[in-house]
Amino acid sequence: MLEAMNTPPPNTPGQVPTSSSRNRFATKRTMYIAAAVVAVALMMVFAPW
């Protein structure tokens, strides 16, 4: 898994579904991380210090 992420496999038809699903999972994880960062920033802005 880590080796596959470090060295991307060549573009063969067999590798397309796994790479697309991995990219979809990565974008969803990035979206969750961005949402968490925005939520923390909003809490810091609107918190009554």
Tab-separated table of C-alpha atoms in Angstrom:
chain	number	residue	atom	x	y	z
A	1	MET	CA	0.000	0.000	0.000
A	2	LEU	CA	2.668	2.519	1.012
A	3	GLU	CA	4.972	1.355	-1.765
A	4	ALA	CA	2.143	1.723	-4.275
A	5	MET	CA	1.482	5.252	-3.040
A	6	ASN	CA	5.163	6.218	-3.140
A	7	THR	CA	5.766	4.751	-6.600
A	8	PRO	CA	2.665	5.209	-8.786
A	9	PRO	CA	1.952	2.200	-11.021
A	10	PRO	CA	2.042	2.594	-14.807
A	11	ASN	CA	-1.208	3.503	-16.524
A	12	THR	CA	-2.519	0.046	-17.387
A	13	PRO	CA	-6.259	-0.687	-17.765
A	14	GLY	CA	-6.119	-3.027	-14.736
A	15	GLN	CA	-4.842	-0.281	-12.425
A	16	VAL	CA	-7.513	2.301	-13.273
A	17	PRO	CA	-10.326	1.201	-10.859
A	18	THR	CA	-8.039	0.931	-7.819
A	19	SER	CA	-6.373	4.280	-8.490
A	20	SER	CA	-9.723	6.015	-9.071
A	21	SER	CA	-11.199	4.588	-5.852
A	22	ARG	CA	-8.055	5.569	-3.948
A	23	ASN	CA	-8.273	9.101	-5.367
A	24	ARG	CA	-11.949	9.296	-4.392
A	25	PHE	CA	-11.098	8.200	-0.833
A	26	ALA	CA	-8.252	10.736	-0.702
A	27	THR	CA	-10.497	13.584	-1.858
A	28	LYS	CA	-13.166	12.627	0.713
A	29	ARG	CA	-10.517	12.515	3.469
A	30	THR	CA	-9.136	15.875	2.332
A	31	MET	CA	-12.663	17.305	2.381
A	32	TYR	CA	-13.163	16.075	5.969
A	33	ILE	CA	-9.785	17.564	7.014
A	34	ALA	CA	-10.648	20.901	5.385
A	35	ALA	CA	-14.055	20.897	7.113
A	36	ALA	CA	-12.379	20.228	10.473
A	37	VAL	CA	-9.887	23.063	9.896
A	38	VAL	CA	-12.698	25.458	8.945
A	39	ALA	CA	-14.715	24.411	12.014
A	40	VAL	CA	-11.734	25.026	14.318
A	41	ALA	CA	-11.076	28.400	12.677
A	42	LEU	CA	-14.733	29.411	13.114
A	43	MET	CA	-14.684	28.337	16.761
A	44	MET	CA	-11.522	30.383	17.335
A	45	VAL	CA	-13.083	33.423	15.627
A	46	PHE	CA	-16.480	33.257	17.354
A	47	ALA	CA	-15.277	32.092	20.780
A	48	PRO	CA	-15.707	34.791	23.465
A	49	TRP	CA	-12.114	35.171	24.553
